[in-house]
XYZ file of C-alpha atoms in Angstrom:
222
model
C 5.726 -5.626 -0.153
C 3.375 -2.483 -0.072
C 4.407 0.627 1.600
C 2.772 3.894 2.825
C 4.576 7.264 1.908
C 3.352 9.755 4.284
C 5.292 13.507 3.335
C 4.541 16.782 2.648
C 7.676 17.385 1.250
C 5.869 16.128 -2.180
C 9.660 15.928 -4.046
C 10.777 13.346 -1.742
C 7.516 11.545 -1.555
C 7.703 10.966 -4.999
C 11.375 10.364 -4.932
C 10.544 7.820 -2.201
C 7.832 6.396 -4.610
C 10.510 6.084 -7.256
C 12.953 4.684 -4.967
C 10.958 1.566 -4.365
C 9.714 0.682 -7.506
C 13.359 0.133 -8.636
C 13.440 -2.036 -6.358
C 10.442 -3.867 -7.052
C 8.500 -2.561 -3.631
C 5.006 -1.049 -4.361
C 4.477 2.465 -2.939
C 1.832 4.881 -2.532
C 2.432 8.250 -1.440
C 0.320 10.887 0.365
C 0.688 14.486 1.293
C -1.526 15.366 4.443
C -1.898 13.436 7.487
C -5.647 12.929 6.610
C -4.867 11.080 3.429
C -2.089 9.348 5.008
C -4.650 7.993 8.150
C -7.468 7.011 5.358
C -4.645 4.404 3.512
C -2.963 3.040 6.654
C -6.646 2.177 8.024
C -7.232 -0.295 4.531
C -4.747 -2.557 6.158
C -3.353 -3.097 3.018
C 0.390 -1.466 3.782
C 3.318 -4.221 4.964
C 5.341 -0.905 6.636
C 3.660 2.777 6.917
C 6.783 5.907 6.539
C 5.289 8.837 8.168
C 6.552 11.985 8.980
C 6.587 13.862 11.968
C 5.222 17.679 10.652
C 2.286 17.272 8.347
C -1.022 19.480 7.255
C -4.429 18.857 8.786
C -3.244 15.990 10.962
C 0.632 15.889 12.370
C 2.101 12.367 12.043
C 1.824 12.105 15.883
C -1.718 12.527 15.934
C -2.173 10.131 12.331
C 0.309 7.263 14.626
C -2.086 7.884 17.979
C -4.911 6.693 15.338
C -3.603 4.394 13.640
C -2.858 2.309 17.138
C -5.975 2.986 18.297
C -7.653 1.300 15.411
C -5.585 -1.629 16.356
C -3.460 -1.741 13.392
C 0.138 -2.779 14.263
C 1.511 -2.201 10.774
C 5.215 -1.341 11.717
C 5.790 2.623 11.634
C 8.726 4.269 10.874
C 9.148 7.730 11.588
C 10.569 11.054 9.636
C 12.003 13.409 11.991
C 14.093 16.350 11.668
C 17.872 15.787 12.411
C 18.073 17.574 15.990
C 14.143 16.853 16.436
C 14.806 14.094 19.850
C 10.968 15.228 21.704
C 10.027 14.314 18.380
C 11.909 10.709 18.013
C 10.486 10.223 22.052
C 7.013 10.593 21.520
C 6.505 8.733 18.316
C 8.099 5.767 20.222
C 6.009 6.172 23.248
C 3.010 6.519 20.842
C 3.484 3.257 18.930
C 6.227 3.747 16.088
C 8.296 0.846 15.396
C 11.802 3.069 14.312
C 12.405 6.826 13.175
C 15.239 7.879 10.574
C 16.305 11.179 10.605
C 16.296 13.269 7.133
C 18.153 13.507 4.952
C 18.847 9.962 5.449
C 20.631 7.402 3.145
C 18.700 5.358 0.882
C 20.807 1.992 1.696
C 20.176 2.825 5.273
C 16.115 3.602 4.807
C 15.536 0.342 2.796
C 17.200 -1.723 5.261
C 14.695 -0.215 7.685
C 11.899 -0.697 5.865
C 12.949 -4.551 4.797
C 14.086 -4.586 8.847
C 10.172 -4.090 9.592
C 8.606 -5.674 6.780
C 10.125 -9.034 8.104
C 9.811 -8.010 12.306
C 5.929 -7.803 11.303
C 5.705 -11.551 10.622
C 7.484 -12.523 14.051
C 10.747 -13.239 12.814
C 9.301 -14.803 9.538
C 10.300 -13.265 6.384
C 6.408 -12.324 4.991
C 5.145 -14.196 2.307
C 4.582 -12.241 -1.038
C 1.704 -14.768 -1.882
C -2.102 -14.240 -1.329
C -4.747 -16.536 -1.547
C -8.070 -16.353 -1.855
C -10.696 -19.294 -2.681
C -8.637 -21.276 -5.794
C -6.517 -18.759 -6.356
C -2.554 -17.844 -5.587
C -1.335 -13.898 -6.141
C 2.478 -13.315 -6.167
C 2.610 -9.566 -5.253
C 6.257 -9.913 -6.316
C 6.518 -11.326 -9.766
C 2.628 -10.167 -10.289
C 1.613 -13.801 -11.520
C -2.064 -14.964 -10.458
C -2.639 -18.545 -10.233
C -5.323 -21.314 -9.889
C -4.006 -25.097 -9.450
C -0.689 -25.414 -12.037
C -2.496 -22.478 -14.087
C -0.902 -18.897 -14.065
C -1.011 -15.871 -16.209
C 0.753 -12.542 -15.826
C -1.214 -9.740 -14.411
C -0.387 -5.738 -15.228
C 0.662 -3.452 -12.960
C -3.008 -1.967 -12.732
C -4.677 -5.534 -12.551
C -2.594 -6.761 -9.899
C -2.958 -3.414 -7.749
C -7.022 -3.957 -8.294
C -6.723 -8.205 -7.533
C -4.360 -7.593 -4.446
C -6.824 -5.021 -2.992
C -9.747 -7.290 -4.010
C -8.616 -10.509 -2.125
C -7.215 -8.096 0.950
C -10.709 -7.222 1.153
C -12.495 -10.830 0.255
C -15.994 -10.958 1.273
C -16.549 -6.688 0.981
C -17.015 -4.872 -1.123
C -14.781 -2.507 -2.360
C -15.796 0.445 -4.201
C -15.184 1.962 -7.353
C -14.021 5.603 -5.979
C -12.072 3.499 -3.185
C -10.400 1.578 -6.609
C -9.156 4.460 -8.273
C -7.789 6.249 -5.616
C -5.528 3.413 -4.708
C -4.675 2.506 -7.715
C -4.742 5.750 -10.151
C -4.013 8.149 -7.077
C -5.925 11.373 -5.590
C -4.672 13.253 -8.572
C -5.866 10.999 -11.293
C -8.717 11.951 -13.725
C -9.391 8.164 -13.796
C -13.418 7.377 -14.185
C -15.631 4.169 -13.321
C -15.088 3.425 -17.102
C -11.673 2.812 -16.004
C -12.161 0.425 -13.426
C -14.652 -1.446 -15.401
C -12.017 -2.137 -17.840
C -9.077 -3.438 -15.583
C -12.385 -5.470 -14.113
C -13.334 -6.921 -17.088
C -9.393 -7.678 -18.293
C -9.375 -9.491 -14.963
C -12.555 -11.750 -15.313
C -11.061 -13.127 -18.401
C -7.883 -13.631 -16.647
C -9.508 -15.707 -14.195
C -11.825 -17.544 -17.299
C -8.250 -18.184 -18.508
C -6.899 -19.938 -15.888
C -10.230 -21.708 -14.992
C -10.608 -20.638 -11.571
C -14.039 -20.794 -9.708
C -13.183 -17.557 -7.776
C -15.128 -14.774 -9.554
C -15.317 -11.067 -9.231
C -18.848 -9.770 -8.185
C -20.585 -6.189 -9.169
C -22.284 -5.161 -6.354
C -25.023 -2.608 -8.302
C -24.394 0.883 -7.348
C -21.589 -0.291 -4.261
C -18.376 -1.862 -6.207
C -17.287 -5.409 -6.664
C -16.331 -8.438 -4.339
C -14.368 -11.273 -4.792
């Protein structure tokens, strides 16, 4: 499972971030609402946490968007204790559940894992991609080609789970590192050609016909 951190509060983001990796859950977190529309857009989110009061685009206004683009990734809302206009009109608008801060972190998983599994009509979601010959567990990061598998790293598997979301575009170096290394990073193309190359020979490894393609001066395809 992938999930969207959308907070301007940026110590709870990133206690939120923190929160889910313990508990094996991938999470990226953003600080604006213009950041936070950009990620939920990629498609590539299972649940999207966003809150209510943000910079340069309120959560209202990111939720109106994000249902407009007809993306029904469940929502759940951050709203202020005593904040019920708030709670009204994110429901109206398209969010799937609001918890009110400060909120319990038993309670906010259960949400989140609640959502996660309402998204797939009642079917708890698959953590497996596939794409061509080859099987992804998000969970235990293992990539796999007919009784092959190898062990991805945490880097690898972010780039190869974005890559076969995306199968058939082409996904660009700049889009690469800021999903994987983060608005913040100092990461460079040199660092994307590395994970890129560590994954081609993971794929020679296991013998799978499914290859990663540069696209000269656009990104790579898979």
């Amino acid at each position: 499972m992938r999930v969207l951190i959308v907070e301007d509060e940026k110590k709870l983001a990133d206690a939120l971030v923190q929160i889910f990796t313990k508990e094996k859950i991938t999470a990226d977190a953003f600080y604006n609402g213009v950041d936070g529309l950009d990620n939920a857009l990629t498609e590539i989110y299972d649940v999207i946490l966003l809150d209510v009061m943000l910079p340069e685009m309120d959560g209202i206004t990111v939720l109106k968007e994000i249902r407009k683009a007809g993306i029904s990734t469940p929502v759940i809302m951050l709203t202020a204790r005593d904040a019920l206009t708030d709670k009204v009109k994110g429901l109206d608008c398209g969010a799937d559940d609001y918890i009110t801060k400060p909120f319990e972190t038993p309670e906010l998983l259960a949400r989140v894992r609640a959502q996660s599994r309402r998204s797939t009509s009642g079917i708890v979601a698959s953590d497996e991609l596939t794409c061509g010959d080859l099987r992804l567990d998000t969970a235990s990061y293992e990539l796999s080609c007919g009784s092959e598998s190898i062990k991805l790293g945490v880097k690898e598997m972010a780039i190869m789970e974005l890559l076969m979301k995306n199968a058939g575009m082409v996904v660009s170096k700049e889009s690469l590192i800021t999903k994987v290394w983060g608005y913040d990073s100092e990461a460079e193309d040199n660092n994307v050609e590395v994970y890129i190359s560590f994954l081609r020979k993971k794929l020679g490894f296991i013998h799978s016909e499914t290859g990663i393609r540069t696209v000269r001066g656009a990104g790579y395809t898979i």
